[in-house]
GROMACS .gro file of C-alpha atoms in nm:
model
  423
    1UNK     CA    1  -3.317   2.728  -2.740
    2UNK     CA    2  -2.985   2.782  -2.804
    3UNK     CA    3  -2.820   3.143  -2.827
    4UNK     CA    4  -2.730   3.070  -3.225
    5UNK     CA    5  -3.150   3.014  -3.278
    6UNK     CA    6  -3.246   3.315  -2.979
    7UNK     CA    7  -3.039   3.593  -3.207
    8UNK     CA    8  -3.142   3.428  -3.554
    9UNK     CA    9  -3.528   3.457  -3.422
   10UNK     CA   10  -3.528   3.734  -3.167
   11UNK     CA   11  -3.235   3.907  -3.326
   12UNK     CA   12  -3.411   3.958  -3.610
   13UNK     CA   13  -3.730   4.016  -3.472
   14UNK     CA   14  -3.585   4.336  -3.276
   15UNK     CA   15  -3.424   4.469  -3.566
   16UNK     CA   16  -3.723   4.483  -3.787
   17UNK     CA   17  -3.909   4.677  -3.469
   18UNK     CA   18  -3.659   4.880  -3.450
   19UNK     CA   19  -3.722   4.969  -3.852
   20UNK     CA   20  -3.389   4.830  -4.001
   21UNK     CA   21  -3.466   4.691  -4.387
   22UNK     CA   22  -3.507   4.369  -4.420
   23UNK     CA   23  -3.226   4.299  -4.593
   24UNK     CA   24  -2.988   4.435  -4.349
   25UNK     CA   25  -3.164   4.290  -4.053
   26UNK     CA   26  -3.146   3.969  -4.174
   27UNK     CA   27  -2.733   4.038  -4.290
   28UNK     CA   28  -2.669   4.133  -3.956
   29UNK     CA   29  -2.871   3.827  -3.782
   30UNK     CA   30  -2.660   3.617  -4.012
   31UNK     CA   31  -2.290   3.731  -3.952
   32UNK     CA   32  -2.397   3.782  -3.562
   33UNK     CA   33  -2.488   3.428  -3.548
   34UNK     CA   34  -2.138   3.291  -3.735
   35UNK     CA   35  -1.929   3.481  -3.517
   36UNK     CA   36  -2.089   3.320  -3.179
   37UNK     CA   37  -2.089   2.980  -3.363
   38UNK     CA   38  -1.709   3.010  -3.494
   39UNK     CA   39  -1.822   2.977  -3.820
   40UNK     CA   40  -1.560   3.191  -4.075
   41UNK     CA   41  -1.745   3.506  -4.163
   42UNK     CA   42  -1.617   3.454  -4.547
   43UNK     CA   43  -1.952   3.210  -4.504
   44UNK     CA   44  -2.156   3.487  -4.535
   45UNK     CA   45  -1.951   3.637  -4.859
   46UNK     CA   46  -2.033   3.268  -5.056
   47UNK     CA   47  -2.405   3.234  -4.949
   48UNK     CA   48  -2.407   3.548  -5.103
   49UNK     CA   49  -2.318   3.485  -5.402
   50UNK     CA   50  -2.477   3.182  -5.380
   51UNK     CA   51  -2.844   3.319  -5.344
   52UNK     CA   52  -2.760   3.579  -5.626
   53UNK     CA   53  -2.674   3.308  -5.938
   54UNK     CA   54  -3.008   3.095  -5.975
   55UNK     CA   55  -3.103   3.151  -6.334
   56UNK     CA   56  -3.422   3.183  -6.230
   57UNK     CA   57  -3.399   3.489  -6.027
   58UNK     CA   58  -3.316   3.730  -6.358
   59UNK     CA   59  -3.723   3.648  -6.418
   60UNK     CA   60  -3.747   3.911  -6.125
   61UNK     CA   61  -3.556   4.186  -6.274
   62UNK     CA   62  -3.668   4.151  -6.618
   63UNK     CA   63  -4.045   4.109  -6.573
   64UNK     CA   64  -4.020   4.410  -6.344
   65UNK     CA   65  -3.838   4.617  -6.662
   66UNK     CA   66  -4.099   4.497  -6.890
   67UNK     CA   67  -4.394   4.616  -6.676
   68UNK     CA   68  -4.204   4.958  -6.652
   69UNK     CA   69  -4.136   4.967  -7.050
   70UNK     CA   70  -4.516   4.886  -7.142
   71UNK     CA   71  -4.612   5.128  -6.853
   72UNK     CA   72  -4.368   5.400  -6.989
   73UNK     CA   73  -4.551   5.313  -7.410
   74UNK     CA   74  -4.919   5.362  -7.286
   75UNK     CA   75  -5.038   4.996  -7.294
   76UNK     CA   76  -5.163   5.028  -6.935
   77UNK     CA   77  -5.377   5.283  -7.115
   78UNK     CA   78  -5.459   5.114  -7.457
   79UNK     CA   79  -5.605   4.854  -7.209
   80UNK     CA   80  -5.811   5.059  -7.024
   81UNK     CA   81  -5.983   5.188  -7.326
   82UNK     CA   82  -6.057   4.862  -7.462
   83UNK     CA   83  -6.189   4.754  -7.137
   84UNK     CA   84  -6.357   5.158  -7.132
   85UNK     CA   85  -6.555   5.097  -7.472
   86UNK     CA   86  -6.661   4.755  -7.369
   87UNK     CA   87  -6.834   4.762  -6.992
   88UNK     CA   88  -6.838   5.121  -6.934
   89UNK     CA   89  -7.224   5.166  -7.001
   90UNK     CA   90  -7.294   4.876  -6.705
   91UNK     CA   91  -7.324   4.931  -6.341
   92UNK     CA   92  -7.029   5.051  -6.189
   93UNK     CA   93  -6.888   5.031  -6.509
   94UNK     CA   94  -6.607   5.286  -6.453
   95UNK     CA   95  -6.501   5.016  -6.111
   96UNK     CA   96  -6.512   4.706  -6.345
   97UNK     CA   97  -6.322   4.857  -6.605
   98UNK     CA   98  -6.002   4.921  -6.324
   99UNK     CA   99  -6.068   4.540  -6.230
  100UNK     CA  100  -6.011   4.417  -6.635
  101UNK     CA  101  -5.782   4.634  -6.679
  102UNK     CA  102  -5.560   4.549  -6.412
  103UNK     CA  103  -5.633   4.180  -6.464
  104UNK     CA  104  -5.486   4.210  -6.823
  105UNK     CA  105  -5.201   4.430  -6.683
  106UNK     CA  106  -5.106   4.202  -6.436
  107UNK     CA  107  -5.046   3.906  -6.658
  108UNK     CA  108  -4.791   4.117  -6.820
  109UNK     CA  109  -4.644   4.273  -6.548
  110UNK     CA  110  -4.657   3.990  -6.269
  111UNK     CA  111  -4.634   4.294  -5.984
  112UNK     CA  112  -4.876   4.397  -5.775
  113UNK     CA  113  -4.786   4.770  -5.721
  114UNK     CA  114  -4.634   4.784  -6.091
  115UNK     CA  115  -5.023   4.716  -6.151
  116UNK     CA  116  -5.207   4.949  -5.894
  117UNK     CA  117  -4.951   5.233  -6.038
  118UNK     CA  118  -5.055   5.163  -6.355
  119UNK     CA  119  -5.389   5.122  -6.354
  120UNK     CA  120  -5.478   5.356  -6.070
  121UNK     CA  121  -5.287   5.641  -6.186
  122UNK     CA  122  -5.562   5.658  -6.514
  123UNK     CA  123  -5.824   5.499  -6.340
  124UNK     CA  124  -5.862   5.654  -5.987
  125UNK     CA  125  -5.911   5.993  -6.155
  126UNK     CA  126  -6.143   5.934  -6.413
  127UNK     CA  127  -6.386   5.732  -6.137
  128UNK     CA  128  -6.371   6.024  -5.901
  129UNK     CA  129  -6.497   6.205  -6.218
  130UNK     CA  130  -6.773   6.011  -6.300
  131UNK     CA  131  -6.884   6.058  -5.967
  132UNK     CA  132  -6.747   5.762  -5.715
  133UNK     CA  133  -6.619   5.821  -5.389
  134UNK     CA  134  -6.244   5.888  -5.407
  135UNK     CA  135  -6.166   5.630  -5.108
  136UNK     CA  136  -6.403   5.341  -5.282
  137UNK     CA  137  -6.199   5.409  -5.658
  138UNK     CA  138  -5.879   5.398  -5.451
  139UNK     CA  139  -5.958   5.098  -5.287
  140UNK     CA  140  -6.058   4.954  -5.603
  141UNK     CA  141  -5.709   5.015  -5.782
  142UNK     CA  142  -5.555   4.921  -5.474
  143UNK     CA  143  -5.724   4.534  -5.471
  144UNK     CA  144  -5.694   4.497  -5.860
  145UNK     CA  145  -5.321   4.548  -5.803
  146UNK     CA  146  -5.370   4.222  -5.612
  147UNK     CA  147  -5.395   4.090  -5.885
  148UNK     CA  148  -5.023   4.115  -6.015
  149UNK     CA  149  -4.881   3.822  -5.794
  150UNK     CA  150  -5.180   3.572  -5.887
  151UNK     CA  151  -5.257   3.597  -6.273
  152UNK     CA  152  -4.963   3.469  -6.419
  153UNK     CA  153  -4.640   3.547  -6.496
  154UNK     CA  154  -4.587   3.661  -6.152
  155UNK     CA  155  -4.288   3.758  -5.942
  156UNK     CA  156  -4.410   3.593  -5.595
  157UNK     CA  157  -4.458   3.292  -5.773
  158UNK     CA  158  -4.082   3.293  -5.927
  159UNK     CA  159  -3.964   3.378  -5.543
  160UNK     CA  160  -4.169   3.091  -5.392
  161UNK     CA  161  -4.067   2.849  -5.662
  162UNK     CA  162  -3.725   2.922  -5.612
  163UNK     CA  163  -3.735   2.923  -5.209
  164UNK     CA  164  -3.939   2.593  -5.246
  165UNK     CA  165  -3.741   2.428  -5.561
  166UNK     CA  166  -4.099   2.404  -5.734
  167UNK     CA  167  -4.176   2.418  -6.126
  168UNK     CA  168  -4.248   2.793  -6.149
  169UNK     CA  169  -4.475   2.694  -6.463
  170UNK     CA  170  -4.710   2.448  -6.222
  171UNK     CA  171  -4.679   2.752  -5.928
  172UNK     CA  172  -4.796   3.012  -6.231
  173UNK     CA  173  -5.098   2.787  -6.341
  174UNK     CA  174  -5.201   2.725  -5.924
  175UNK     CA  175  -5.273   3.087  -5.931
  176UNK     CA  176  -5.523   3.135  -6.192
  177UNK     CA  177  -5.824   3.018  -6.066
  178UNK     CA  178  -5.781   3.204  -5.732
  179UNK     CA  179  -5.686   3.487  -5.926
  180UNK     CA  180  -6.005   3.516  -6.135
  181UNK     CA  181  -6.212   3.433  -5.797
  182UNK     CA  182  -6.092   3.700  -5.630
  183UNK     CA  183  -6.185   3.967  -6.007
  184UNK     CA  184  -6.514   3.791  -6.008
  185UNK     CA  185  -6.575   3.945  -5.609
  186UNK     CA  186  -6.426   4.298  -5.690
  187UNK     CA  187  -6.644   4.325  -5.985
  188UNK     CA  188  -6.889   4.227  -5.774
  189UNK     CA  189  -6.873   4.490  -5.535
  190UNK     CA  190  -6.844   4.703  -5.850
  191UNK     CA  191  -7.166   4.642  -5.879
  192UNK     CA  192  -7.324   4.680  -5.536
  193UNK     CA  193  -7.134   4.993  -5.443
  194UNK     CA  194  -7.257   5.184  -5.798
  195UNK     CA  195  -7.634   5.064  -5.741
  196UNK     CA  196  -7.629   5.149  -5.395
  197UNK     CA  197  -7.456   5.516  -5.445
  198UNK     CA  198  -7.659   5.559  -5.753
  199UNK     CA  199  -7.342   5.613  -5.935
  200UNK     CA  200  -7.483   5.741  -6.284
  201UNK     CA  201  -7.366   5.524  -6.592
  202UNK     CA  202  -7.148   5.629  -6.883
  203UNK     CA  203  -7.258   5.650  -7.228
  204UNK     CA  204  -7.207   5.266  -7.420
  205UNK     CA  205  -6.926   5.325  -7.662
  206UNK     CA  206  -7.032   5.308  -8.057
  207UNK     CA  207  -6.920   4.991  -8.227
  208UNK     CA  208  -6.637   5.228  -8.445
  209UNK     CA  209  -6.492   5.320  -8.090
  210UNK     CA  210  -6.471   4.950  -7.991
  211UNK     CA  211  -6.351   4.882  -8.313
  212UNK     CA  212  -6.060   5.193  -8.315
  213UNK     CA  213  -5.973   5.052  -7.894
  214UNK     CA  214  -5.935   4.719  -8.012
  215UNK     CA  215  -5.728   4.811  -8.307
  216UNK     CA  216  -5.521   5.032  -8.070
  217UNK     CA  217  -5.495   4.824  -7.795
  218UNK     CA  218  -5.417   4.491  -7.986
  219UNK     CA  219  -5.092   4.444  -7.889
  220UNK     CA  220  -5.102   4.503  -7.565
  221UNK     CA  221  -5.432   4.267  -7.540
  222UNK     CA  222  -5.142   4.009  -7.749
  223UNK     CA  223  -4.871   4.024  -7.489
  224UNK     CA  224  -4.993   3.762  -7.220
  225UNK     CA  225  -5.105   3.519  -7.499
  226UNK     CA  226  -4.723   3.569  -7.641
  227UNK     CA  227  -4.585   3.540  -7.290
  228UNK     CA  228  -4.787   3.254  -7.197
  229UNK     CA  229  -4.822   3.083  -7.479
  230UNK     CA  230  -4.466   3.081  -7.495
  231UNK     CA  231  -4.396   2.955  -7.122
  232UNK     CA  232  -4.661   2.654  -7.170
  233UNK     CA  233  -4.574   2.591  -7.546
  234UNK     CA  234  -4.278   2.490  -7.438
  235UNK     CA  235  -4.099   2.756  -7.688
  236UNK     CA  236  -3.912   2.941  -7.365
  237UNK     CA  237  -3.888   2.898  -7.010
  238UNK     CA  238  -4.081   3.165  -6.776
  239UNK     CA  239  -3.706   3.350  -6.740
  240UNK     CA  240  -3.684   3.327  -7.092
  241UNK     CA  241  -4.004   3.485  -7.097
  242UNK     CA  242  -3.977   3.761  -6.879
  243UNK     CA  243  -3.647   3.863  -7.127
  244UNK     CA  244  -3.889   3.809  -7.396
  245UNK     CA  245  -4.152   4.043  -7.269
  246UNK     CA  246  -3.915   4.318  -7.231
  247UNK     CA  247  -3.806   4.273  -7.612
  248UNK     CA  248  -4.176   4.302  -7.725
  249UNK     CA  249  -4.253   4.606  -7.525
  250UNK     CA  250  -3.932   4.796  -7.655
  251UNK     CA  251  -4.027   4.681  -8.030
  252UNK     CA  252  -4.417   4.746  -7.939
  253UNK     CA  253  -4.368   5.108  -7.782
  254UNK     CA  254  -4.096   5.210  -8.054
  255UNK     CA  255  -4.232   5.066  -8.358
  256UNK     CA  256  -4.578   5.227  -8.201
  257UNK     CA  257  -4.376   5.567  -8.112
  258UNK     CA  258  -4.533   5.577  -7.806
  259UNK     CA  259  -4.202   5.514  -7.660
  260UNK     CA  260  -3.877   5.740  -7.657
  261UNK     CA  261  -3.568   5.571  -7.635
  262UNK     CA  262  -3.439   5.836  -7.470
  263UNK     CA  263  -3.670   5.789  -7.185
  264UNK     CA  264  -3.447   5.403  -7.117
  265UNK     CA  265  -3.227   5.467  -6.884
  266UNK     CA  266  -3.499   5.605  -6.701
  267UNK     CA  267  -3.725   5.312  -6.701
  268UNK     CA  268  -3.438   5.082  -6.653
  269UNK     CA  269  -3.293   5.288  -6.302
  270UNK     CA  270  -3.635   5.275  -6.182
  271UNK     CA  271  -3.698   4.932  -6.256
  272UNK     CA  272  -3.322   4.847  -6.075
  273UNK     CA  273  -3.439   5.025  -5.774
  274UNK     CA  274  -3.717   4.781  -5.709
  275UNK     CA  275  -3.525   4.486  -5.856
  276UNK     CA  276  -3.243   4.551  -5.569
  277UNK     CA  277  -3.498   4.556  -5.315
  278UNK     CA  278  -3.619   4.230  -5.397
  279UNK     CA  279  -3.319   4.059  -5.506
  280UNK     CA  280  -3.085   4.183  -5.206
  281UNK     CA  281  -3.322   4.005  -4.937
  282UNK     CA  282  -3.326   3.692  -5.150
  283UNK     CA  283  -2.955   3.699  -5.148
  284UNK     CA  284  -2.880   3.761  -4.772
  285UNK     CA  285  -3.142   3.531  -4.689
  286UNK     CA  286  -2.969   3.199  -4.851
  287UNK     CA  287  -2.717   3.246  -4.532
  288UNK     CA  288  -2.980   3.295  -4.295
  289UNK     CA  289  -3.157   2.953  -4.417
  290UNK     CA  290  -2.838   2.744  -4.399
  291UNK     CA  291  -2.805   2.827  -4.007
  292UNK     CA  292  -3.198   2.774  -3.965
  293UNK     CA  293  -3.165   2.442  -4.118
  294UNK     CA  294  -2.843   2.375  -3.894
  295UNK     CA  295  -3.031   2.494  -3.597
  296UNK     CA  296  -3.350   2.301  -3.685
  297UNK     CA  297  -3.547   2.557  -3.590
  298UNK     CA  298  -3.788   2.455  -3.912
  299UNK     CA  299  -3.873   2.109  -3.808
  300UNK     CA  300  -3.877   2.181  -3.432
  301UNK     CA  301  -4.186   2.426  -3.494
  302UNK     CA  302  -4.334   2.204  -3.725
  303UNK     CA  303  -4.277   1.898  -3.509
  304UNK     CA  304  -4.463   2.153  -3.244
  305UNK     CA  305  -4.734   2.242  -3.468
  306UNK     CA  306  -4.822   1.883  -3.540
  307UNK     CA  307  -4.846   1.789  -3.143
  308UNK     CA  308  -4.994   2.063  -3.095
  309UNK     CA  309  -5.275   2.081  -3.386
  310UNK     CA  310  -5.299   1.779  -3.474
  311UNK     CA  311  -5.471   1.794  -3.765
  312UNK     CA  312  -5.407   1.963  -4.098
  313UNK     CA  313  -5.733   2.200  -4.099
  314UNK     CA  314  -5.590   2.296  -3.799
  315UNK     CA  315  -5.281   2.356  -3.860
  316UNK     CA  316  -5.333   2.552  -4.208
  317UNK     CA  317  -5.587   2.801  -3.996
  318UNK     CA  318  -5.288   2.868  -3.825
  319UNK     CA  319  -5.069   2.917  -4.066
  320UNK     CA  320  -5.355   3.156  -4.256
  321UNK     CA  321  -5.416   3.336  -3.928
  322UNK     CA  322  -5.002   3.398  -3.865
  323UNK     CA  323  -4.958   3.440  -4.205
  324UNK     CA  324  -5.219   3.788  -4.232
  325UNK     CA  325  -5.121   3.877  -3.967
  326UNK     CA  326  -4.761   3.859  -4.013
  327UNK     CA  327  -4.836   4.024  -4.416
  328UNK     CA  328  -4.994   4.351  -4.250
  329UNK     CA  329  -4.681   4.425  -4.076
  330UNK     CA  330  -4.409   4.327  -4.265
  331UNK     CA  331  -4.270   4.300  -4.620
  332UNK     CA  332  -4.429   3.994  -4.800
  333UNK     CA  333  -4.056   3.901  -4.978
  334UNK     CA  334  -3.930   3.885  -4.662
  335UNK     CA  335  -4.199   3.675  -4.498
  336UNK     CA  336  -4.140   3.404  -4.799
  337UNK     CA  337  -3.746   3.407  -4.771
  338UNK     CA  338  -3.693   3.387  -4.461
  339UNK     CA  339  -3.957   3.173  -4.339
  340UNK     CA  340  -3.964   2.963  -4.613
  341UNK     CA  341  -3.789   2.655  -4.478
  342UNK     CA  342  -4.030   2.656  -4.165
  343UNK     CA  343  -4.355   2.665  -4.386
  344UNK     CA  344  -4.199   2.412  -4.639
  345UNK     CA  345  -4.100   2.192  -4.309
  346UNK     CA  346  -4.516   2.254  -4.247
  347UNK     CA  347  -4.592   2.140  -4.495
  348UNK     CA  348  -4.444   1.826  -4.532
  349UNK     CA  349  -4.509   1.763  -4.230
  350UNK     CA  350  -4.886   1.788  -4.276
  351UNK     CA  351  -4.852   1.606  -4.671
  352UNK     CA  352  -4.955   1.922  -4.826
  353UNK     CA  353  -4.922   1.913  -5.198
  354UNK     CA  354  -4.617   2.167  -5.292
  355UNK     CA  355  -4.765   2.347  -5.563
  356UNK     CA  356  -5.123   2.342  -5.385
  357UNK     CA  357  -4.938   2.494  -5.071
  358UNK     CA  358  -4.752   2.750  -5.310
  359UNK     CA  359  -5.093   2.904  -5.428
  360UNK     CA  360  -5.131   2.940  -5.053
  361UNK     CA  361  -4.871   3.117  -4.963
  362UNK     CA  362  -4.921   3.366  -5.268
  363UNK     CA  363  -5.273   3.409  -5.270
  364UNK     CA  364  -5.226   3.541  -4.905
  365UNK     CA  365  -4.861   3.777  -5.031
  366UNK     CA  366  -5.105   3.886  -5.241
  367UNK     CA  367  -5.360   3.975  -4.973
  368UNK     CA  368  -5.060   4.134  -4.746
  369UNK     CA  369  -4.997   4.354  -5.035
  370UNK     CA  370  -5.350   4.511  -4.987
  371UNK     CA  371  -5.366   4.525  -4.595
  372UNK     CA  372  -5.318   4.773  -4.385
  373UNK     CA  373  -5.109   4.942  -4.220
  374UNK     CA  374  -4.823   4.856  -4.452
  375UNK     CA  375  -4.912   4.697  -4.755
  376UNK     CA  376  -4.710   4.783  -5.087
  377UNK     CA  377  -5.033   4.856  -5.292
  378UNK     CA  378  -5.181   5.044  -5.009
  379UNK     CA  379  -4.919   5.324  -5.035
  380UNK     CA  380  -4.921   5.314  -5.407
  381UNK     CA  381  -5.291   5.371  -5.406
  382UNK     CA  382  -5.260   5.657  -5.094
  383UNK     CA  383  -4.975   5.822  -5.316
  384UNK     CA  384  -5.207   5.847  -5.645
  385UNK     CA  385  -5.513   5.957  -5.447
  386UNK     CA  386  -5.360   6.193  -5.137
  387UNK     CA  387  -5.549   6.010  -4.877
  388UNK     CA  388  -5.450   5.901  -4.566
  389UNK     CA  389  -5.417   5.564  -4.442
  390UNK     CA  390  -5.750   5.561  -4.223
  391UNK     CA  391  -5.950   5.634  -4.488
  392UNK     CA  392  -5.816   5.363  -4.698
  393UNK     CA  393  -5.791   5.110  -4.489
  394UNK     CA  394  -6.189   5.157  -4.388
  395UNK     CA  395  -6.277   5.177  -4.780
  396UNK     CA  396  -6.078   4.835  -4.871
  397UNK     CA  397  -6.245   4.604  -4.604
  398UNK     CA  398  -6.488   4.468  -4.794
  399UNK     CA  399  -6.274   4.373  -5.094
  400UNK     CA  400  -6.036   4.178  -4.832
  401UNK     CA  401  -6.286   4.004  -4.693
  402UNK     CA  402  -6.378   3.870  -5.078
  403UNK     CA  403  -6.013   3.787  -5.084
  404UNK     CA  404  -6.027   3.623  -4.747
  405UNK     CA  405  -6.306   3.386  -4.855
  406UNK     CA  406  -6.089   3.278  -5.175
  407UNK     CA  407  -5.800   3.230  -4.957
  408UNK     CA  408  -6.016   2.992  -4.775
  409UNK     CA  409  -6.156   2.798  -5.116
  410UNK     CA  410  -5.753   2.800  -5.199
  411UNK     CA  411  -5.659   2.671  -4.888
  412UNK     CA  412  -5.932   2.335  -4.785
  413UNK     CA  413  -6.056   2.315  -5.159
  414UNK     CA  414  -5.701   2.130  -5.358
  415UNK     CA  415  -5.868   2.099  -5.648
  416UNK     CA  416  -5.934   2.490  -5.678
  417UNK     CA  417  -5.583   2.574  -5.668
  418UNK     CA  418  -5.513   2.276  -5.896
  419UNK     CA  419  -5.742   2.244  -6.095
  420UNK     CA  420  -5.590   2.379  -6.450
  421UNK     CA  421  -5.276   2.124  -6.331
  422UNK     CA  422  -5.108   1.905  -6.579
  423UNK     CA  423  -5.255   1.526  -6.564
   0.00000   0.00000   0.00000
């Protein structure tokens, strides 16, 4: 191994132990590796800029704003009280309710923790009221929030696409059917864990309180069909769309006065904050890929993996195994920038369909985002509920083991992944 690949892998590898954001570690990996190759430092400066001007990057920014701005107008909770008045009375109703809810949510936010914020922060309450166990409702929020990446539009999908040069449209319908898999197990254990704990029912709602939620809630219940329908109607592209969903939440929460426009700049800084985080590791990481790829340090490993393996069941066990793993300790953007090149190299090597291997990768961000120790939704559910990570992390085992098994569909079953594909 030469020292340019040594510093690029175990360079950045010691700077992430030693806690440096990603973004920065992989910055510094990058101009340490152009000044021992002679390479002019301006380099850096233009792959910069570079990463930062795909049109399809301002999806990120803008579908993150519009979560915030439908957050900020109560749709999160117009849709929990449709979801309230309709399943409520069942088993675990209270639990099924936070999976709907954040199902809904999540196609029009396309976040995971935008999602577990949202829905949590009503939801984790009001179970812990109706008497479920605090750590069980947090969990709950905390794997609905998975949601966010899967059901489409979704920001990991809009990263991977543009890391892979994929149709984001294909990569947004690949995640559908894992996405409603993985609802279809929480609600599940919705189920189980109310019957077991003798969790008492709520009162069924009166058809004139279905009627009034539905009334109130119907444009928030509207917004993924207008997003969507848009996108696959051909009428806008998905980073048209994301601008688009940020126009119908401003005219939906002002027209609806449940939005101040005084509260904007608010929604907007906060929104920037977690667009820079995103978008400045995307950025830094276009340098990082062009030395990789001059290295070769993608198809070396994945010439290694082949010899090695041998097969492709093999080889994608592998991948799932290093992949978890890697997701539990370290930020999921990062994981898909910078070692992008080495799974696309994977891959190909293996003749994995693109989009197929996209819903791969994302169903198991998605999964990272609910792990412990460090997943994003983890600490977004621990912040709403006060508990500490141990507790957590021992409630949400059984809902990542339901989203292990539909990683494992997604990843040896094509067809489930592709199955609402174009012919």
């Amino acid at each position: 191994m030469s020292g340019i690949a040594l510093l690029l892998t175990g360079g950045f590898a010691g700077l992430v132990i030693c806690a440096i954001p990603f973004a920065i570690a992989i910055a510094v990996v990058t101009m340490g590796s152009l000044v021992v190759a002679d390479i002019e430092p301006a380099f850096l400066a233009q792959q910069l800029i570079a990463g930062s001007q795909s049109f399809s990057l301002l999806a990120i920014p803008l579908f993150m704003l519009a979560g915030e701005i439908m957050s900020a107008g109560g749709l999160s909770q117009r849709l929990v009280e449709v979801a309230s008045t309709l399943v409520r009375h069942r088993t675990g109703g209270l639990a099924i309710v936070t999976v709907l809810a954040a199902m809904v949510f999540a196609a029009i936010s396309g976040s995971a923790p935008a999602t577990t914020a949202a829905i949590g922060g009503i939801m984790i309450p009001a179970m812990v009221k109706a008497g479920y166990d605090k750590a069980f409702a947090a969990s709950i929020a905390v794997s609905a929030g998975v949601l966010g990446p899967l059901i489409p539009p979704s920001i990991a999908f809009v990263i991977w696409g543009i890391v892979a040069e994929q149709s984001i449209s294909r990569l947004f319908l690949s995640g559908v059917i894992p996405g409603l898999s993985i609802a279809i197990g929480l609600i599940a254990i919705c189920w189980f864990h109310a019957r077991r704990h003798n969790v008492p029912k709520q009162a069924p709602a009166s058809w004139a309180e279905v009627g009034q939620a539905m009334v109130l809630g119907k444009w928030a219940l509207f917004s993924p069909v207008f997003v969507l329908g848009g996108i696959y109607g051909g009428v806008f592209t998905p980073t048209e769309a994301a601008a688009m969903s940020c126009v119908y939440a401003l005219v939906v929460g002002v027209a609806g006065r449940t939005l101040n426009i005084r509260d904007l700049p608010a929604i907007i800084l906060r929104s920037v904050r977690t667009s820079a985080m995103v978008t400045s590791i995307i950025a830094v990481s276009v340098g990082f890929g062009v030395l990789v790829a001059q290295e070769r340090l993608a198809v070396d490993f994945a010439s290694w993996m082949a010899e090695s393996l041998g097969t492709k069941w093999l080889a994608l066990a592998a991948l799932n195994l290093a992949f978890f793993l890697l997701a539990s300790v370290m930020d999921e953007i990062a994981i898909m920038v910078v070692l992008g090149p080495m799974l696309i190299a994977i891959a190909n090597r293996f003749g994995v369909d693109p989009v197929h291997f996209g819903a791969i990768i994302v169903t198991n961000v998605s999964i990272g985002m609910a792990a412990p120790p460090i997943g994003y939704c983890l600490f977004v559910g621990m912040a709403i509920s006060g508990l500490s990570l141990a507790r957590m992390a021992k409630a949400i085992w059984p809902q990542i083991i339901v989203m292990l098994i539909v990683l494992m569909l997604t990843t040896y079953i094509p067809g489930f992944a592709l199955l609402l594909q174009p012919k």
